[in-house]
mmCIF file of C-alpha atoms in Angstrom:
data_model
loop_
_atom_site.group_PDB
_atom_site.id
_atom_site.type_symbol
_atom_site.label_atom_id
_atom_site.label_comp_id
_atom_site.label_asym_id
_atom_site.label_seq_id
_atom_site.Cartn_x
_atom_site.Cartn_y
_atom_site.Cartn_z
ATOM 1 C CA UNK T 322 2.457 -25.431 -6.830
ATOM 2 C CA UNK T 323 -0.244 -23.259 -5.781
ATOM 3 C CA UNK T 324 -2.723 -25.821 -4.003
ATOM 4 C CA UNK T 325 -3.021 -29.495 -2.706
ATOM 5 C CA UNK T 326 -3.820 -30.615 -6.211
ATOM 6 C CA UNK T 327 -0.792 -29.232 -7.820
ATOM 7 C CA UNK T 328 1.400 -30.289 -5.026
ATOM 8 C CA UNK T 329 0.044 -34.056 -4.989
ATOM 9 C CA UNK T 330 -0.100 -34.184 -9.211
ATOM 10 C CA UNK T 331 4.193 -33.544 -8.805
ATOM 11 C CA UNK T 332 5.263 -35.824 -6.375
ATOM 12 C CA UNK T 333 4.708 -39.102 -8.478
ATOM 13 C CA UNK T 334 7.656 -38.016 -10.816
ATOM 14 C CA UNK T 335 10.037 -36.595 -8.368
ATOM 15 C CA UNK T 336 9.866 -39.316 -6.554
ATOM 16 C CA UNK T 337 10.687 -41.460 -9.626
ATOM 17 C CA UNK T 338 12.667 -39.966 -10.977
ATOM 18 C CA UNK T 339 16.924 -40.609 -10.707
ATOM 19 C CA UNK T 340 19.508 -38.040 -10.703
ATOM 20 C CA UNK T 341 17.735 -35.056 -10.359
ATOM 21 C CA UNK T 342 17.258 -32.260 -7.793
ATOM 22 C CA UNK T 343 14.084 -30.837 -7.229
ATOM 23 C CA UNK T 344 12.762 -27.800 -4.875
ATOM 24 C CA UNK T 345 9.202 -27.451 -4.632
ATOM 25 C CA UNK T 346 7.947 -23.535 -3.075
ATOM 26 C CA UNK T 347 4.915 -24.419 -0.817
ATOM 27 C CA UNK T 348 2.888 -21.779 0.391
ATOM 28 C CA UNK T 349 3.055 -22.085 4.421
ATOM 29 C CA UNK T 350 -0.747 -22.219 5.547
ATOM 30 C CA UNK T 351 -3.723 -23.515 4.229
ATOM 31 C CA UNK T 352 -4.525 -22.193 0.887
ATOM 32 C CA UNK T 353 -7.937 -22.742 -0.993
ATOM 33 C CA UNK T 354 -8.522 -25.274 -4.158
ATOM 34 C CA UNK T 355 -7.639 -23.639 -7.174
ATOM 35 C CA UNK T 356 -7.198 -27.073 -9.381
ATOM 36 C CA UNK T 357 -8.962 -29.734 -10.231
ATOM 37 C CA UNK T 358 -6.922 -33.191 -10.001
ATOM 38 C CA UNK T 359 -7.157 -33.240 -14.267
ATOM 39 C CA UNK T 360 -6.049 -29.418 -13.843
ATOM 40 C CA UNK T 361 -3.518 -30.341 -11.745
ATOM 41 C CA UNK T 362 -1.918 -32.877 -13.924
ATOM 42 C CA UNK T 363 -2.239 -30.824 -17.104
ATOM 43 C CA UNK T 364 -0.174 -28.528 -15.197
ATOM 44 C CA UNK T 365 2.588 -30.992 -13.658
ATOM 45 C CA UNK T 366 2.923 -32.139 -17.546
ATOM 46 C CA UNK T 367 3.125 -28.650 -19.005
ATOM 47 C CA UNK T 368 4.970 -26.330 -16.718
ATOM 48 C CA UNK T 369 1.871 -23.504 -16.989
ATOM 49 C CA UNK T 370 -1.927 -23.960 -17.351
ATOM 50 C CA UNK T 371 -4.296 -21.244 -18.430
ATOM 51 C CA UNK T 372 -6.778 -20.334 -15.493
ATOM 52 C CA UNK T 373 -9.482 -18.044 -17.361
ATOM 53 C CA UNK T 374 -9.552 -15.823 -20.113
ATOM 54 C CA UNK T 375 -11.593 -13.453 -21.362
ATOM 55 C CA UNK T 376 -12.167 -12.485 -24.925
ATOM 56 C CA UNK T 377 -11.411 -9.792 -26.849
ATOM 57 C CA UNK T 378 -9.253 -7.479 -28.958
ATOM 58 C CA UNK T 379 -5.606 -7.097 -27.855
ATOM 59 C CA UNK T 380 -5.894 -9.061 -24.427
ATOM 60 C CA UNK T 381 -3.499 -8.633 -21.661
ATOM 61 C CA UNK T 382 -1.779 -11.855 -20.367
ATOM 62 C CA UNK T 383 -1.383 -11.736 -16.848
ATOM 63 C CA UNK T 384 1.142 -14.465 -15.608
ATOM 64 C CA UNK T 385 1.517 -15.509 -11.646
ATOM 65 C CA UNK T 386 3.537 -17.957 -9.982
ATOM 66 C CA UNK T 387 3.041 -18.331 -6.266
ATOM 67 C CA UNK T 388 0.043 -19.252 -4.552
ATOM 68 C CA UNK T 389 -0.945 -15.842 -3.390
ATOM 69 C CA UNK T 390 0.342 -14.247 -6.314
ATOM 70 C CA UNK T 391 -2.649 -16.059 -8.334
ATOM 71 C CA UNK T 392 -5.223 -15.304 -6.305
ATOM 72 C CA UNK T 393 -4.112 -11.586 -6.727
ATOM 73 C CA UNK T 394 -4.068 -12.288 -10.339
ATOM 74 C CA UNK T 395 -7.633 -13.420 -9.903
ATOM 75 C CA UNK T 396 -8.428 -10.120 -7.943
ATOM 76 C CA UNK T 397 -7.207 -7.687 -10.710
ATOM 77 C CA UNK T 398 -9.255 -10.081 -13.718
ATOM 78 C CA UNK T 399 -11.881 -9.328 -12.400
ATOM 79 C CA UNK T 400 -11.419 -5.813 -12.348
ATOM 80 C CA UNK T 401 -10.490 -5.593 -15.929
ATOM 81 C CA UNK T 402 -13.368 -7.601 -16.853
ATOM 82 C CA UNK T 403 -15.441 -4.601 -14.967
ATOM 83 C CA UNK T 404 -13.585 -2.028 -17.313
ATOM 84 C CA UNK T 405 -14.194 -4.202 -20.169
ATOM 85 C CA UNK T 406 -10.768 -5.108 -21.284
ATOM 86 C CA UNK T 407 -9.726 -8.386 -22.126
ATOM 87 C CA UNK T 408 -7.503 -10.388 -20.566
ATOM 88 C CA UNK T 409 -5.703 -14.061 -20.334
ATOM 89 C CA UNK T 410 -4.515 -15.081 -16.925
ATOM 90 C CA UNK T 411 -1.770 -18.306 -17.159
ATOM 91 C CA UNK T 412 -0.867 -19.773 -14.018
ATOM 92 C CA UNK T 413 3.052 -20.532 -14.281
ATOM 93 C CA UNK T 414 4.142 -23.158 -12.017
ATOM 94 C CA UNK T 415 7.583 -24.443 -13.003
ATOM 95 C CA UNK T 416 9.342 -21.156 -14.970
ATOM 96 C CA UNK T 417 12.319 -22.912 -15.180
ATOM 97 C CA UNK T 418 10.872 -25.089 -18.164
ATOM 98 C CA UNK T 419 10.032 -21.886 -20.185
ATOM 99 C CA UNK T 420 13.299 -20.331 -19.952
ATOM 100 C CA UNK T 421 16.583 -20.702 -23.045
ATOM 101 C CA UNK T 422 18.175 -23.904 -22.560
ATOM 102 C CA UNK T 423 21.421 -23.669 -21.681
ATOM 103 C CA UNK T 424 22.565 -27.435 -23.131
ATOM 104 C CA UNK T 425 20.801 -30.446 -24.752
ATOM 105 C CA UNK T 426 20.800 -31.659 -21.236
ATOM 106 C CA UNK T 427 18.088 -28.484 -20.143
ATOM 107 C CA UNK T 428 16.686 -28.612 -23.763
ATOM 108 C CA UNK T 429 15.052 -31.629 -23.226
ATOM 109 C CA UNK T 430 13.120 -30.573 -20.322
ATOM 110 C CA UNK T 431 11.660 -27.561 -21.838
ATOM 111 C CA UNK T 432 8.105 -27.454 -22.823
ATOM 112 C CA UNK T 433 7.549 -27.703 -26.463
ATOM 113 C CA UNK T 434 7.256 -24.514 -28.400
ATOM 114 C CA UNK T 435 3.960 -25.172 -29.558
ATOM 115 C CA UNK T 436 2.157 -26.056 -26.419
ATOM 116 C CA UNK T 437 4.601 -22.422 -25.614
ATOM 117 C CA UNK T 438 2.887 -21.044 -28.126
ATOM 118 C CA UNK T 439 -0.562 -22.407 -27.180
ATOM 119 C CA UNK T 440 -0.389 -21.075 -23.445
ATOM 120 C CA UNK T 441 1.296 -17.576 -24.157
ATOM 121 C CA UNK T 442 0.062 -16.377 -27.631
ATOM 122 C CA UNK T 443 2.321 -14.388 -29.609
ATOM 123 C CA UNK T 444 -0.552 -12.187 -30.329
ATOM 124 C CA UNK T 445 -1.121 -11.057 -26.343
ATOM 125 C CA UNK T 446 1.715 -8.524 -26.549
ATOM 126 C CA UNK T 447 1.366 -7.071 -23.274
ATOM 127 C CA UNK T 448 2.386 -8.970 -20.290
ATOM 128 C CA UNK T 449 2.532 -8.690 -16.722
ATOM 129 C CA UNK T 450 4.691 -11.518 -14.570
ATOM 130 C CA UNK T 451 3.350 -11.352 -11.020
ATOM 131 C CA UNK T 452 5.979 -13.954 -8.951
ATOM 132 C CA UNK T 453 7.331 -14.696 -5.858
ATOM 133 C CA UNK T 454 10.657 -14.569 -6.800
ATOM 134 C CA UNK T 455 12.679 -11.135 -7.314
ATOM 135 C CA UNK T 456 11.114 -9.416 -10.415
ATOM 136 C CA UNK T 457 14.473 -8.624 -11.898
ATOM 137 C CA UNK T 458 15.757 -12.505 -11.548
ATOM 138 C CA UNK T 459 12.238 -13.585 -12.955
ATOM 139 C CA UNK T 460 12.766 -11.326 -15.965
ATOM 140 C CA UNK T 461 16.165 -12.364 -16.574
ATOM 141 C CA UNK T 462 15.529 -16.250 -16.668
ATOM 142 C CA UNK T 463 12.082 -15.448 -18.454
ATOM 143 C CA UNK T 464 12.971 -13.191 -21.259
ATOM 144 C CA UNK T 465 11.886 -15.264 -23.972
ATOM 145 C CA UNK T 466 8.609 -15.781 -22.246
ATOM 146 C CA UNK T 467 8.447 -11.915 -21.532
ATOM 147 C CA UNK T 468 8.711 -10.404 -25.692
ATOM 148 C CA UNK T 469 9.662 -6.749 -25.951
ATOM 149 C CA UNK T 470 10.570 -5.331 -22.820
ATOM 150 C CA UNK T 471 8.251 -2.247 -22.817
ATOM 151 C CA UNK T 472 5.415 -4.015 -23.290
ATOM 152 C CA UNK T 473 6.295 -6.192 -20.044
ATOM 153 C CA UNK T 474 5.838 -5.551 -16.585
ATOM 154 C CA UNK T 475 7.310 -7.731 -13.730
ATOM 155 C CA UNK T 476 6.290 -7.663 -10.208
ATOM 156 C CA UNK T 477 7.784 -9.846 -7.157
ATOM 157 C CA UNK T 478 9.698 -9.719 -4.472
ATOM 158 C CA UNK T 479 11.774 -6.353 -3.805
ATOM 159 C CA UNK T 480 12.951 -7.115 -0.165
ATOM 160 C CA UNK T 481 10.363 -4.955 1.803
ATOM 161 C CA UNK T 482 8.554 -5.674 5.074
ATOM 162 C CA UNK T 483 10.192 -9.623 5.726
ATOM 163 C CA UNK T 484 7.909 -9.626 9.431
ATOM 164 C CA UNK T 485 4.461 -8.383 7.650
ATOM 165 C CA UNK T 486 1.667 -10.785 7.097
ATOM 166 C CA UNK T 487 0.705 -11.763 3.464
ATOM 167 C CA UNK T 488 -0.993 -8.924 2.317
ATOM 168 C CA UNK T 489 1.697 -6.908 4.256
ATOM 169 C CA UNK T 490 4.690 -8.460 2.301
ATOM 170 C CA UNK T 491 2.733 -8.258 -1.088
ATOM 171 C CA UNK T 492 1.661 -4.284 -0.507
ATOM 172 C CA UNK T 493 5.212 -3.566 0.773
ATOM 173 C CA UNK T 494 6.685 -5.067 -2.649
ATOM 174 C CA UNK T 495 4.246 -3.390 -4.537
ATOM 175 C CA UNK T 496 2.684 -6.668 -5.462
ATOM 176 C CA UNK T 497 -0.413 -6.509 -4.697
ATOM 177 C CA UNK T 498 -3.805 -6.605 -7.190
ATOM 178 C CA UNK T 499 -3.596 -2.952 -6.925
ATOM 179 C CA UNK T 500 -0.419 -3.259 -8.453
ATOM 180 C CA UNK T 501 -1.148 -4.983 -11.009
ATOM 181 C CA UNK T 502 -3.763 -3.147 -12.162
ATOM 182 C CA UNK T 503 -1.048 0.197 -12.077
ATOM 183 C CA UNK T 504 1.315 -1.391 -14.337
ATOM 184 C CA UNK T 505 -1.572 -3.273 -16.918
ATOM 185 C CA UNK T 506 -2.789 0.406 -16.807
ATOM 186 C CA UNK T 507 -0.217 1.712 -18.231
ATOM 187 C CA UNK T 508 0.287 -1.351 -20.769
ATOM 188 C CA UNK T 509 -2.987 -0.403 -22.023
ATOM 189 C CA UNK T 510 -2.722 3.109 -21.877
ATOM 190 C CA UNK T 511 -5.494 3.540 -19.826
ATOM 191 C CA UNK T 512 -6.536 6.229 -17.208
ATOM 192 C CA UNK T 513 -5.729 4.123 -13.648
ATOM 193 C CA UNK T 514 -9.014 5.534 -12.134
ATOM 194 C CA UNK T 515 -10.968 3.577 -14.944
ATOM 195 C CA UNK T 516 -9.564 0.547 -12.801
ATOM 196 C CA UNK T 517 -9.444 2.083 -9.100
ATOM 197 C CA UNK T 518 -11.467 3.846 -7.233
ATOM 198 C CA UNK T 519 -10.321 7.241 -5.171
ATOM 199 C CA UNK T 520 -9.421 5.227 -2.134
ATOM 200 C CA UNK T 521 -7.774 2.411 -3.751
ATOM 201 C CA UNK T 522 -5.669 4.869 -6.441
ATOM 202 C CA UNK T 523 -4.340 6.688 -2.813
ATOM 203 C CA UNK T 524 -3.663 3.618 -1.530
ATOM 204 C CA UNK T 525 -1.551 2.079 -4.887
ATOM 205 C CA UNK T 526 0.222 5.317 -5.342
ATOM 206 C CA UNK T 527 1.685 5.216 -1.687
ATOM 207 C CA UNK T 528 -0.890 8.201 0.025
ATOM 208 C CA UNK T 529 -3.566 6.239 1.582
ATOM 209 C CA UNK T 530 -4.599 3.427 3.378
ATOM 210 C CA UNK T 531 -3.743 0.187 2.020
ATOM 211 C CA UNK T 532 -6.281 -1.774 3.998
ATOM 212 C CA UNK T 533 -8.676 -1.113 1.183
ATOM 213 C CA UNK T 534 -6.893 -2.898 -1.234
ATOM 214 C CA UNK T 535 -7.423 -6.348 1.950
#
């Protein structure tokens, strides 16, 4: 869950529910309202909500799970939306429910293929998964989420920099919006400095200062 409202809109069926484990991943300070409390339960019931789009031809879907990881989701929208490319940004709280079903058991907590469909549209071919988790785990339990594997891009957790501060731990990984914007760059086939300026392009490619990218 990636604020109060998401958090509070999942405890009402964990708590009623019998025989099954569940781990929530809390952010561990204060993080801003994202969610309404209608958002919220939208999401609890679907797995994934879409945040903002917008329109155009051939949009990129940009995927986060994670608190921060949204809000750097946010960040990079916003500079596509400045370059004039379209773009669909999904918020993907519980990726488990979007993975293959291993047994009838799993299968019947999966989110139905149409509201699948609905949320991540067949036609947005070009991905990018920004997650907490390991990138290469993420892709493995999310393939069928993912589509063709060159026109995907994962991002997470690469075990860099464990004592850095947020934006620390999400440059180290190459995580950041900066990052995102690299890899949806090359989705789109599109000059990086159309999305970056000088200063941020140095920082991104590991020559400047990252602060810029704060």
């Amino acid at each position: 869950p990636a604020d109060h409202n998401s958090v509070l809109a999942l405890l009402p069926g964990i708590y009623q529910a019998r025989g099954q484990l569940a781990c929530m991943v809390i952010a561990k300070r204060e993080r801003p309202y994202v969610f309404s409390p209608e958002q919220a339960e939208q999401l609890a019931q679907d797995g994934a909500l879409l945040v903002a789009e917008k329109p155009g031809a051939q949009p990129v879907l940009l995927i986060a799970t994670g608190s921060y990881q949204l809000a750097e989701m946010q960040r990079a929208a916003v500079r596509l939306s400045e370059a004039g490319c379209a773009w669909r940004l999904v918020y993907l709280q519980e990726p488990g429910r979007f993975r293959e079903p291993r047994d009838h058991w799993e299968a019947a907590g999966m989110t139905a293929a149409e509201r699948v469909e609905q949320l991540f549209p067949a036609a947005c071919s070009r991905r990018v998964l920004l997650t907490h988790m390991r990138p290469e785990v993420a892709r493995g339990h999310l393939w069928p989420l993912l589509g063709e594997g060159r026109q995907s891009r994962v991002l997470g957790y690469r075990n860099r920099g464990g004592t850095l501060d947020e934006p620390g731990m999400l440059f180290a990984n190459q995580a950041s919006w900066g990052h995102v914007l690299e890899v949806a760059a090359g989705l789109l086939d599109k000059p990086l400095g159309e999305l970056l300026n000088a200063e941020e392009l140095a920082a991104v490619q590991g020559h400047g200062d990252p602060r810029c990218l704060l």
